[in-house]
Short mmCIF file of C-alpha atoms in Angstrom, two decimals:
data_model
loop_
_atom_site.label_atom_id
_atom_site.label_comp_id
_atom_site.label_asym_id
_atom_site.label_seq_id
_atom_site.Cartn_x
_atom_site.Cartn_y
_atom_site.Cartn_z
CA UNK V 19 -108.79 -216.98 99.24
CA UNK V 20 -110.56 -220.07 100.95
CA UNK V 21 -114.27 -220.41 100.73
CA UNK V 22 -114.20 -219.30 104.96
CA UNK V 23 -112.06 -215.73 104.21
CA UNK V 24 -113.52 -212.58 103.81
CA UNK V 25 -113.01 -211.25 100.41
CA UNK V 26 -110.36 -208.88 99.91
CA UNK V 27 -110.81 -205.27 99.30
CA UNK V 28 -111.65 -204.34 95.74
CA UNK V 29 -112.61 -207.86 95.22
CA UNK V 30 -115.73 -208.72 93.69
CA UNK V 31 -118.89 -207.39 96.07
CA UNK V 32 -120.25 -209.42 98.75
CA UNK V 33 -124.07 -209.76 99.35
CA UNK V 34 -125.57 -211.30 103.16
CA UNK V 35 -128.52 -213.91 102.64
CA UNK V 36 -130.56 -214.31 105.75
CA UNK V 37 -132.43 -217.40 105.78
CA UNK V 38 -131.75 -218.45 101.87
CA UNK V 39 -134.40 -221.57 102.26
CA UNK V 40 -136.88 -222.36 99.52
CA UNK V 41 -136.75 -219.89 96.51
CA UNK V 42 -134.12 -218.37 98.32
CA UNK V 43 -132.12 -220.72 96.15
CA UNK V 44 -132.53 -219.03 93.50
CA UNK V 45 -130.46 -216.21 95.00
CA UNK V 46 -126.90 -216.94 95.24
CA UNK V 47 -126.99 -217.63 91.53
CA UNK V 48 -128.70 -214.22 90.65
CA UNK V 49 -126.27 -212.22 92.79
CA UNK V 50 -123.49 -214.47 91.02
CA UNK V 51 -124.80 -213.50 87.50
CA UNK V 52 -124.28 -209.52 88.70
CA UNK V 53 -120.69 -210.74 90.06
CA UNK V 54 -121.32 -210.65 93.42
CA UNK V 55 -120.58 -213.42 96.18
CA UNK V 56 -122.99 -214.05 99.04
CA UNK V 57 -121.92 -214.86 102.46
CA UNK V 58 -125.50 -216.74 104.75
CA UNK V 59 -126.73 -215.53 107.92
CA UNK V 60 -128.13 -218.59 109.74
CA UNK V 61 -131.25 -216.72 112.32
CA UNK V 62 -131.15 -220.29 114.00
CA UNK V 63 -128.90 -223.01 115.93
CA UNK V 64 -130.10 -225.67 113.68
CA UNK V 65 -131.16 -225.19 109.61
CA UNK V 66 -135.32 -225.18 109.85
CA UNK V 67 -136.06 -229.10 108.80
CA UNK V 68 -139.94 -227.82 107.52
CA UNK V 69 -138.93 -225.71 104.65
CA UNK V 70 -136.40 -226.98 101.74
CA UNK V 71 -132.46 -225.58 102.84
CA UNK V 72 -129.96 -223.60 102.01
CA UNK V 73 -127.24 -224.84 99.37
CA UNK V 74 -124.36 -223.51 101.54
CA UNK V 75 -121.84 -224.88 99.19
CA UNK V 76 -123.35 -221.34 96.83
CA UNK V 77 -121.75 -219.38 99.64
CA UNK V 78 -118.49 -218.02 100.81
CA UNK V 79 -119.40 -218.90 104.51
CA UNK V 80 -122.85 -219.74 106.67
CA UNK V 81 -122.80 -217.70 110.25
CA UNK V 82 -125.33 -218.72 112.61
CA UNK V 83 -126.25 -215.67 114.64
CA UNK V 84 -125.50 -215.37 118.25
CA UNK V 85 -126.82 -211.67 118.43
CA UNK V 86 -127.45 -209.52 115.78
CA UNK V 87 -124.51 -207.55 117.02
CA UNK V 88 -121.97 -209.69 116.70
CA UNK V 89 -123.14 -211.61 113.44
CA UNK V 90 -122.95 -207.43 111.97
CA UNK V 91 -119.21 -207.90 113.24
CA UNK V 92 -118.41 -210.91 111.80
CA UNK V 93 -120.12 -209.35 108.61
CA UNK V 94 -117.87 -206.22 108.51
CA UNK V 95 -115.26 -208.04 107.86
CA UNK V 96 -116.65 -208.83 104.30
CA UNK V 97 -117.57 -205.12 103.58
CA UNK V 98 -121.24 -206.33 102.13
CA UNK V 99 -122.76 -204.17 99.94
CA UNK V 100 -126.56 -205.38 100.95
CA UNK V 101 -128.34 -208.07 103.56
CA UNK V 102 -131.53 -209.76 101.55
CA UNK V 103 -133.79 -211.87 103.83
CA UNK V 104 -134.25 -215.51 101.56
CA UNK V 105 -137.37 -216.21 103.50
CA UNK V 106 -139.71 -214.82 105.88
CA UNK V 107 -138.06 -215.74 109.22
CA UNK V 108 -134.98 -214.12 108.42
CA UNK V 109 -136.70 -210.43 107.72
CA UNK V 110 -136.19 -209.43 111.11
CA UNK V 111 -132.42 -209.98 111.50
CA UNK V 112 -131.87 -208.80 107.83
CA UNK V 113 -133.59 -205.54 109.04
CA UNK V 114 -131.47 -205.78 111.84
CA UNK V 115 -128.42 -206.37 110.12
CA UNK V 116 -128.74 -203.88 107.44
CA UNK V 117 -129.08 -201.33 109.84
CA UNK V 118 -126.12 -201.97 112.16
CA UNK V 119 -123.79 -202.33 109.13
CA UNK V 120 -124.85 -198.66 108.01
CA UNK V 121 -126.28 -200.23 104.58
CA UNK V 122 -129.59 -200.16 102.29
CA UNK V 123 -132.45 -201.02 104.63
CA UNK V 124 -135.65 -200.99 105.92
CA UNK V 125 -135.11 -200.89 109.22
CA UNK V 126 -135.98 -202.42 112.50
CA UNK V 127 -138.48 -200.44 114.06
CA UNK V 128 -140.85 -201.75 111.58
CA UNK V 129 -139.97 -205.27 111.59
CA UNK V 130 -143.16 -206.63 113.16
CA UNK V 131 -145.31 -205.15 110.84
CA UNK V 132 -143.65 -207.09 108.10
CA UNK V 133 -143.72 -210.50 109.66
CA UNK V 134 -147.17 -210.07 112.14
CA UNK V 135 -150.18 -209.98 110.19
CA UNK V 136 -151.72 -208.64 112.55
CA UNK V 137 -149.42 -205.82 113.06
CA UNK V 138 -149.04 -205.62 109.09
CA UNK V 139 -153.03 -204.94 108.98
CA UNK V 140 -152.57 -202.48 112.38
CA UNK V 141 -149.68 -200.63 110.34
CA UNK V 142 -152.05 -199.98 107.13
CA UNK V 143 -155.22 -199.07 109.51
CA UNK V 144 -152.82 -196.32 111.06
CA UNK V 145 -151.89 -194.62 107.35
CA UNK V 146 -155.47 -195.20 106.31
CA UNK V 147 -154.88 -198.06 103.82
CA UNK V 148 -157.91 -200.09 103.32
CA UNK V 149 -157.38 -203.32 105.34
CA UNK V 150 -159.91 -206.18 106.86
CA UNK V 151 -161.00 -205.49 110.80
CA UNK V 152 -159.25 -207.99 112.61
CA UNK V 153 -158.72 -209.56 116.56
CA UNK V 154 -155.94 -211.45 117.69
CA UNK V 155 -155.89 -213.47 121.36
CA UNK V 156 -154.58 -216.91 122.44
CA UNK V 157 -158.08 -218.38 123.41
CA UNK V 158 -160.58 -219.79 121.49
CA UNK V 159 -163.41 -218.57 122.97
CA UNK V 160 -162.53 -215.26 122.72
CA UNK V 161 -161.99 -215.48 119.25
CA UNK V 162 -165.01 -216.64 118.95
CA UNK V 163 -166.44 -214.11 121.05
CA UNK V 164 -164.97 -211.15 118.76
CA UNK V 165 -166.68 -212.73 115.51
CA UNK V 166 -170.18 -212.78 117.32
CA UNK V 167 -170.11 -209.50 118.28
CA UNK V 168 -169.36 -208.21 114.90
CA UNK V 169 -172.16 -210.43 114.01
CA UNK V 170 -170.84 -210.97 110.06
CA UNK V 171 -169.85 -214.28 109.13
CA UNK V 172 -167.89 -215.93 107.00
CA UNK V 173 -164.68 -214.62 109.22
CA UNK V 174 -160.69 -215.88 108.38
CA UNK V 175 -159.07 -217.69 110.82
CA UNK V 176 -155.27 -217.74 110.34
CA UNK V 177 -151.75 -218.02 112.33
CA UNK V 178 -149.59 -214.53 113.15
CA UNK V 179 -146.63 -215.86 111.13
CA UNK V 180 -146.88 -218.42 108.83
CA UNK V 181 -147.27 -218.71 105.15
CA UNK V 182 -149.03 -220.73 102.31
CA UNK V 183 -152.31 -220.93 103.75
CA UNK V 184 -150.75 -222.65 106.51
CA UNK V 185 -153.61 -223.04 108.98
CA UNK V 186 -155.60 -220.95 107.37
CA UNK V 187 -159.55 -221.49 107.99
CA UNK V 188 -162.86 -220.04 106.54
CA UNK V 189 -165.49 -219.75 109.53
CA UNK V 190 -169.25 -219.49 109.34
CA UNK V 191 -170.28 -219.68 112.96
CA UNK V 192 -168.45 -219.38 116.07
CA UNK V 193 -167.96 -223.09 116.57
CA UNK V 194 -166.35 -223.51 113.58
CA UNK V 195 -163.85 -220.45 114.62
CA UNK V 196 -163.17 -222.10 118.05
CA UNK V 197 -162.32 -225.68 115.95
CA UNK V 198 -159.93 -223.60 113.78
CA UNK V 199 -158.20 -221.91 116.84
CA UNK V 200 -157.57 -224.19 118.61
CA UNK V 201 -156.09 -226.42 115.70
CA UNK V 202 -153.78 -223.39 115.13
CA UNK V 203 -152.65 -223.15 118.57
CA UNK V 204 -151.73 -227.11 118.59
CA UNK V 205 -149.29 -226.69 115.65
CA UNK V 206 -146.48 -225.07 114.64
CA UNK V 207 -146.17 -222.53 111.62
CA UNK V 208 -144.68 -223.67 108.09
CA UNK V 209 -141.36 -222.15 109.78
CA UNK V 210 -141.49 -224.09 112.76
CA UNK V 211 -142.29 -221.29 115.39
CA UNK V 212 -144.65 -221.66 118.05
CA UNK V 213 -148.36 -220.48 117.36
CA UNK V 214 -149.48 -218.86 120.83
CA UNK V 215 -152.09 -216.63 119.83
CA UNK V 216 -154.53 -217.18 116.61
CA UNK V 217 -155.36 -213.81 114.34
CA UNK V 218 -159.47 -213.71 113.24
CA UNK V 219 -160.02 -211.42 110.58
CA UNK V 220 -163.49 -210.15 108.39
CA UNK V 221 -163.66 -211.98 105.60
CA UNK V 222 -162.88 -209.85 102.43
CA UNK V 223 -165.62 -210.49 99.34
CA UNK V 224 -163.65 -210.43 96.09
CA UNK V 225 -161.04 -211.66 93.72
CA UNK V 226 -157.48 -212.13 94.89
CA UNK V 227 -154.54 -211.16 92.98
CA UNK V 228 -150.30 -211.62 93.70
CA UNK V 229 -148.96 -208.29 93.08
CA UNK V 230 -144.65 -208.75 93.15
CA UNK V 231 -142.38 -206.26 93.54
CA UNK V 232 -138.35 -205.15 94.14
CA UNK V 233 -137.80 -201.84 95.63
CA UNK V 234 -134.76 -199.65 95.73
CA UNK V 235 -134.37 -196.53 97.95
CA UNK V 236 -138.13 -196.49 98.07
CA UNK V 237 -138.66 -197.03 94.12
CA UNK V 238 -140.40 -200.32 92.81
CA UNK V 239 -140.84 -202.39 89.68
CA UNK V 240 -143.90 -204.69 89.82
CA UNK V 241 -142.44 -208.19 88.41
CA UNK V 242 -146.02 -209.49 87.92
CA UNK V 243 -149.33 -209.10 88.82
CA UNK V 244 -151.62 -212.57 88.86
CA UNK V 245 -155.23 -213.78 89.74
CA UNK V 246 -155.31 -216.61 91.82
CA UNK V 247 -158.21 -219.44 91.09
CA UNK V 248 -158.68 -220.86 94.50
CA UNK V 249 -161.66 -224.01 95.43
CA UNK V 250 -163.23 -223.93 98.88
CA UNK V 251 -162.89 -227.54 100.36
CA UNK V 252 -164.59 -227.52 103.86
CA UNK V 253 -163.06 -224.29 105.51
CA UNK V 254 -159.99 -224.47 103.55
CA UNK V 255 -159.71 -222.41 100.22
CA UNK V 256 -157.20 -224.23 98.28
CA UNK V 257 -155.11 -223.22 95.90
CA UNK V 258 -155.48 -224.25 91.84
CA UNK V 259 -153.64 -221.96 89.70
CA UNK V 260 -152.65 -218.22 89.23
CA UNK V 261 -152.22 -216.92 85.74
CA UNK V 262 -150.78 -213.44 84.81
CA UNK V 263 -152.76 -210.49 84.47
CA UNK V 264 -151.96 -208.56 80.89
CA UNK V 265 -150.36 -205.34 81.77
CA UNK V 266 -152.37 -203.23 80.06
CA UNK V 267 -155.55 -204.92 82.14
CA UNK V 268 -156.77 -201.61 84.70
CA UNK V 269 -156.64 -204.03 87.66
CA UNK V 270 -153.03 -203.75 87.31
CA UNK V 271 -153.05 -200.13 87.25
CA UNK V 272 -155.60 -200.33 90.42
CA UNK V 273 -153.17 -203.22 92.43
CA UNK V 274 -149.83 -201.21 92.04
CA UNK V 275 -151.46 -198.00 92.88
CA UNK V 276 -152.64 -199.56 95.97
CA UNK V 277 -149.48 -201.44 97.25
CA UNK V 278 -147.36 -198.41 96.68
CA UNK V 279 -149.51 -197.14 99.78
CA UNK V 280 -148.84 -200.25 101.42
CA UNK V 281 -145.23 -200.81 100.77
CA UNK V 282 -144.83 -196.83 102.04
CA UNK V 283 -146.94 -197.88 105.46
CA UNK V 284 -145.03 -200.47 106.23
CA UNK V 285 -141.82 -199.05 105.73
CA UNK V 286 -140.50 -201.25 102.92
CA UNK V 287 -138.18 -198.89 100.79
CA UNK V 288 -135.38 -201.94 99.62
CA UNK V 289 -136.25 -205.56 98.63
CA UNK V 290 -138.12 -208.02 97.09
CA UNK V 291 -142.31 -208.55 98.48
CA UNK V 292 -144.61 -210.83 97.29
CA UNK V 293 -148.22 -209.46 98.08
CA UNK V 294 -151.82 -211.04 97.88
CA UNK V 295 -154.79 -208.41 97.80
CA UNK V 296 -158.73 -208.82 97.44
CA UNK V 297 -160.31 -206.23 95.22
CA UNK V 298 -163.57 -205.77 97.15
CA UNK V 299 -166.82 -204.06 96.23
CA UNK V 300 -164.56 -200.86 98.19
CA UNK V 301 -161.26 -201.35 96.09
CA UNK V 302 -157.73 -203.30 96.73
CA UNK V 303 -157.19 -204.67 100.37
CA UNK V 304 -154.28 -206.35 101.54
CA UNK V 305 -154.32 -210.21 102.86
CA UNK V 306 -150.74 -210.10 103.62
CA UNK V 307 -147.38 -208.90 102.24
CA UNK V 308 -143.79 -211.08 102.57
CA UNK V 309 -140.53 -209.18 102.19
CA UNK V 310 -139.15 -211.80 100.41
CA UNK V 311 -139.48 -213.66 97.04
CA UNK V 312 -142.34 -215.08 95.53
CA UNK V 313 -143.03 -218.41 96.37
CA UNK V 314 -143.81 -219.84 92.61
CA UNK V 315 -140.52 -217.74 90.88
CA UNK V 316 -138.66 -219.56 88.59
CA UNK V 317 -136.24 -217.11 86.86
CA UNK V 318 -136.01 -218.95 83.58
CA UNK V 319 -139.95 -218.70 83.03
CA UNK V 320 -140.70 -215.68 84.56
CA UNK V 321 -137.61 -214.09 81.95
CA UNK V 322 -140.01 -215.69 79.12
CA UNK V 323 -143.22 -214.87 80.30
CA UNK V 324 -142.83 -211.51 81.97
CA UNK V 325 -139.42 -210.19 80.56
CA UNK V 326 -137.17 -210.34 84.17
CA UNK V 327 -137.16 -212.12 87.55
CA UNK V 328 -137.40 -211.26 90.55
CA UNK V 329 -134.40 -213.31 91.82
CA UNK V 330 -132.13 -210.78 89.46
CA UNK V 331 -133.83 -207.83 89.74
CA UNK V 332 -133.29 -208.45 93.27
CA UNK V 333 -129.97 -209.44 92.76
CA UNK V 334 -129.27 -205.64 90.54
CA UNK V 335 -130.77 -203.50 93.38
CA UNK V 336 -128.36 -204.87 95.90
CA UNK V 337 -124.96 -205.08 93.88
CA UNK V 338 -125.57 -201.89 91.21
CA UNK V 339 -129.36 -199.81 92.11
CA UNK V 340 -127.69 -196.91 89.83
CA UNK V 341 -128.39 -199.55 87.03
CA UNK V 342 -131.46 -200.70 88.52
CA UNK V 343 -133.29 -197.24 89.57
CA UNK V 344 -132.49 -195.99 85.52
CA UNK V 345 -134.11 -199.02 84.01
CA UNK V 346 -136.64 -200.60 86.37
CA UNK V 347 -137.81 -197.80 89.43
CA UNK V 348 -141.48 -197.35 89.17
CA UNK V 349 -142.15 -199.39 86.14
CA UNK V 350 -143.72 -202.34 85.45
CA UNK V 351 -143.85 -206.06 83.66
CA UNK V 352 -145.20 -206.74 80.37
CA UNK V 353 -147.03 -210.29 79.47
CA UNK V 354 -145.69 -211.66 76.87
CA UNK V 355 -147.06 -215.25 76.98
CA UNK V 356 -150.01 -216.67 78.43
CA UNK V 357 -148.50 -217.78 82.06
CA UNK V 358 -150.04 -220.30 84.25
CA UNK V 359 -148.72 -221.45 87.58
CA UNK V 360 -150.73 -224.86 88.24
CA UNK V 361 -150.41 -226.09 91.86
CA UNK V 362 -152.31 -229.50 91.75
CA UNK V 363 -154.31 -230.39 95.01
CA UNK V 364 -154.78 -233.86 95.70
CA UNK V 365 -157.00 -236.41 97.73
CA UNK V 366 -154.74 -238.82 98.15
CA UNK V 367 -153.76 -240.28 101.10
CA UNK V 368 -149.93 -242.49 102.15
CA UNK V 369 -146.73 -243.09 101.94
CA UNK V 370 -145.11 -242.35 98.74
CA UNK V 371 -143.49 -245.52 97.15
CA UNK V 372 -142.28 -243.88 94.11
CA UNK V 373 -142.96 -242.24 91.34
CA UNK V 374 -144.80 -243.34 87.60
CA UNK V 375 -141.99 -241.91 85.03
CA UNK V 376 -144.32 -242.69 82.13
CA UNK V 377 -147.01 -240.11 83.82
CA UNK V 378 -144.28 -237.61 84.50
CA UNK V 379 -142.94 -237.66 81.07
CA UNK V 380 -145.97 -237.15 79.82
CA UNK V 381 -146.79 -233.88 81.58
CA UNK V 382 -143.16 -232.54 80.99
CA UNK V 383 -144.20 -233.27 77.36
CA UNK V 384 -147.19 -230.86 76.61
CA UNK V 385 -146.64 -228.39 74.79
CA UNK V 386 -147.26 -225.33 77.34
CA UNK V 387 -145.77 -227.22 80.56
CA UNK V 388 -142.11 -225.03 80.72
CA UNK V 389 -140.86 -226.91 84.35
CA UNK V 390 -142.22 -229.93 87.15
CA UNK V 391 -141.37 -229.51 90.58
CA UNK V 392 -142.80 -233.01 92.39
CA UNK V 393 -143.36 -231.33 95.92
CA UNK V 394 -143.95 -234.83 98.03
CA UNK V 395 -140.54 -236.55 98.62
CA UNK V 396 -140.43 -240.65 98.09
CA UNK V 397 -141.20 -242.30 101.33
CA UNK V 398 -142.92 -238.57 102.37
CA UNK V 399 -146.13 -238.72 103.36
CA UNK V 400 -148.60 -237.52 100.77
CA UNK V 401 -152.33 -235.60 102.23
CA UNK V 402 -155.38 -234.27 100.71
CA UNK V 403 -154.37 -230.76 100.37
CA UNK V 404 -155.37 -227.71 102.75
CA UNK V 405 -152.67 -225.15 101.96
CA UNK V 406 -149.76 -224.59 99.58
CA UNK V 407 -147.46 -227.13 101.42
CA UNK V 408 -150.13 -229.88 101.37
CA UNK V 409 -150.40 -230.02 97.32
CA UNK V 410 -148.75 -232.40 95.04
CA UNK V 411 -147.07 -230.82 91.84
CA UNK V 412 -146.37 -227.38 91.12
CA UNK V 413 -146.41 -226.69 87.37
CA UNK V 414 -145.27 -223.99 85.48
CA UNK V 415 -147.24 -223.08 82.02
CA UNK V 416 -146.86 -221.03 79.31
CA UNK V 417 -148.61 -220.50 75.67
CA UNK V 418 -149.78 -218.38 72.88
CA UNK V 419 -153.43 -218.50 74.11
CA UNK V 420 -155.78 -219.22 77.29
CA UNK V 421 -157.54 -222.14 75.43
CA UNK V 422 -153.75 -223.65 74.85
CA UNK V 423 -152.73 -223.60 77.96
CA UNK V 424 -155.99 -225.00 79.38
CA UNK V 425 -156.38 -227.62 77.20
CA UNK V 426 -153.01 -228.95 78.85
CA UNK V 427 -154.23 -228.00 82.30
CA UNK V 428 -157.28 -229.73 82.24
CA UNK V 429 -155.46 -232.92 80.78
CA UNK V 430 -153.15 -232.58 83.74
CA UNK V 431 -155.71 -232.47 86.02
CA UNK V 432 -157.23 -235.74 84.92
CA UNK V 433 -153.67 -238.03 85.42
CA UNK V 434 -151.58 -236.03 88.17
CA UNK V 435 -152.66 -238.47 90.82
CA UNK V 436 -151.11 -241.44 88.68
CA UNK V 437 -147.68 -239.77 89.32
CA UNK V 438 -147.59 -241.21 92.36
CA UNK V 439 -147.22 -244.54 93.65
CA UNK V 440 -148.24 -245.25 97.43
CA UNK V 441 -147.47 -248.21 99.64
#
């Protein structure tokens, strides 16, 4: 068999990957550790240049989709087992896909509501989930016009489809909402789609938490649940670190309880979704909800922090969900180490030169760092961060205690600048 032929009946099982881009590189691997092979669905002429590619040397073949109905008859020819979107673009067509080849799925008449915020929020008004009030238009002023009205300020100002904080904007007048629109509407999202209208929400008072989860015929096990420590630079609120909520902590109890009426409004029965949620003075409310991994998984650390992954347990639902319904549906994580996930901001401002491998050495060396991922490219251009995509170094951390890992945090936070050299 050549790496372009379908596999053979009775074969080992094949898996479709729509969109495998960032952590959906972790994928092929997981579905290759449940002896599976994984054919990728390409949703666009060209591979997306803003987000970091596919390996397609991981998989058997790479189809770029014409129509969804004849990519599903290319497909058949494989006799998948599952289609797993890798990244938020591709959740449409995997819907799509999954449904036209008769397999597990979530279905298409949903599919806006799980890439359109403001659909996603219009989905859990409708079931009577607690959600923010929201507006959506193309122009500015109307935008504006809506947060006036309701006459409660700070509002979020955000794109329809993007991710990371991408464009994402905390308004306390109307001015500063038309500034913030009409910067969204000049750019394109994180996934290199048009912005042509601009969603302005009420701003939601109150801590936010990642709550992750992989379903299977409409049963879920929560991979993690983690507090996010955000700073507010200017309208931006920036991302700092997240760190793992102990399982036995009753926010935990409160979160899942709360996305299991989310995930069941917006139709999400199969899958991996990485969630972010604001308990307010009310209870849980949802920012958003991806059906797709987490953005910060690392399967090695999560499998020492938090006891599985949710690249595998993704990986088990599609290729054997007997296995996974009797050992994972409708349980939950335990925290077994204290987990950090450190995503430095920066102020610096260039071209990146290179990089100081003393510096980076010395981070990799503390005791609680478990894994570096330098996120600015030499000769990229390196920014004072705004979002997720804008920061410098994503670091993953893990010790016995909070004062452990902090002690390393707060010495990486003095010297992560002086891993970079600018021209």
């Amino acid at each position: 068999m050549t790496a372009q032929e379908p596999t053979a009946q009775g074969r080992r099982p094949v898996v479709v990957l729509v969109d495998g881009y960032t952590t959906g590189n972790y994928l092929p691997p997981a579905f290759a550790r449940k002896g599976a092979d994984v054919v990728h669905v390409q949703s666009t002429p060209e591979l997306m240049t803003t987000m970091l590619a596919p390996d397609l040397g991981a998989y058997l073949a790479n189809l770029v989709c014409d129509s969804p109905e004849e990519t599903a008859r290319q497909l058949a020819a494989y006799r998948p087992v599952a289609v797993v979107a890798g990244q938020e673009p591709g959740v449409p067509l995997a819907d799509r896909l999954s449904e036209l080849l008769g397999l597990p799925t979530n279905g298409s008449a949903q599919s806006a509501a799980r890439r359109d915020k403001y659909e996603m929020i219009e989905a859990l008004r409708r079931a009577g989930v607690r959600c923010a009030e929201q507006f959506r238009s193309g122009r500015p002023e109307e935008l504006a016009e809506w947060a006036e009205r309701r006459g409660e300020y700070p509002v979020v100002v955000k794109p329809l489809t993007s991710a990371a904080a991408d464009g994402v904007a905390i308004c306390r007048d109307a001015a500063e909402v038309r500034k913030a629109a009409e910067a969204v509407l000049a750019t394109r999202t994180v996934f290199d789609e048009p912005n042509l209208e601009v969603l302005v929400q009420s701003y939601l008072v109150g801590e936010e938490y990642v709550v992750d989860t992989v379903s299977c015929e409409g049963r879920r096990y929560t991979c993690g649940v983690w507090q996010y420590r955000k700073k507010l630079i200017g309208t931006h609120n920036i991302y700092d670190y997240e760190l793992v909520l102990d399982h036995q902590d009753p926010r935990v109890a409160e979160l899942i309880a709360y996305m299991d009426t989310a995930l069941r409004a917006l139709g999400i029965v199969f899958g991996p979704t990485h969630a972010e949620v604001i308990i307010t003075a009310d209870g849980p409310a949802l920012v958003e909800v991806g059906a797709r991994l987490a953005g910060g998984m690392n399967p090695a650390y999560h499998d020492e922090c938090l006891g599985a992954n949710q690249a595998d347990l993704t990986a088990l639902a599609a290729v054997r969900p007997a296995e996974f319904l009797e050992r994972y549906a409708d349980r939950n994580f335990r925290k077994l180490r204290e987990t950090w996930l450190y995503t430095t901001p920066t102020e610096l401002d260039g071209v990146v030169d290179g990089y100081d491998q003393d510096v980076l050495a010395e981070i990799e060396g503390l005791e609680t760092v478990r894994g570096l991922n330098v996120k600015i490219k030499e000769g990229g251009r390196i920014r004072p961060t705004v979002d997720l995509y804008t920061s410098s170094l994503r670091i993953f951390m893990a010790g016995d205690s909070a004062a452990q890992v902090e002690r390393d945090y707060l010495h990486i936070q003095r010297i992560k600048d002086q891993v970079f050299r600018l021209r």
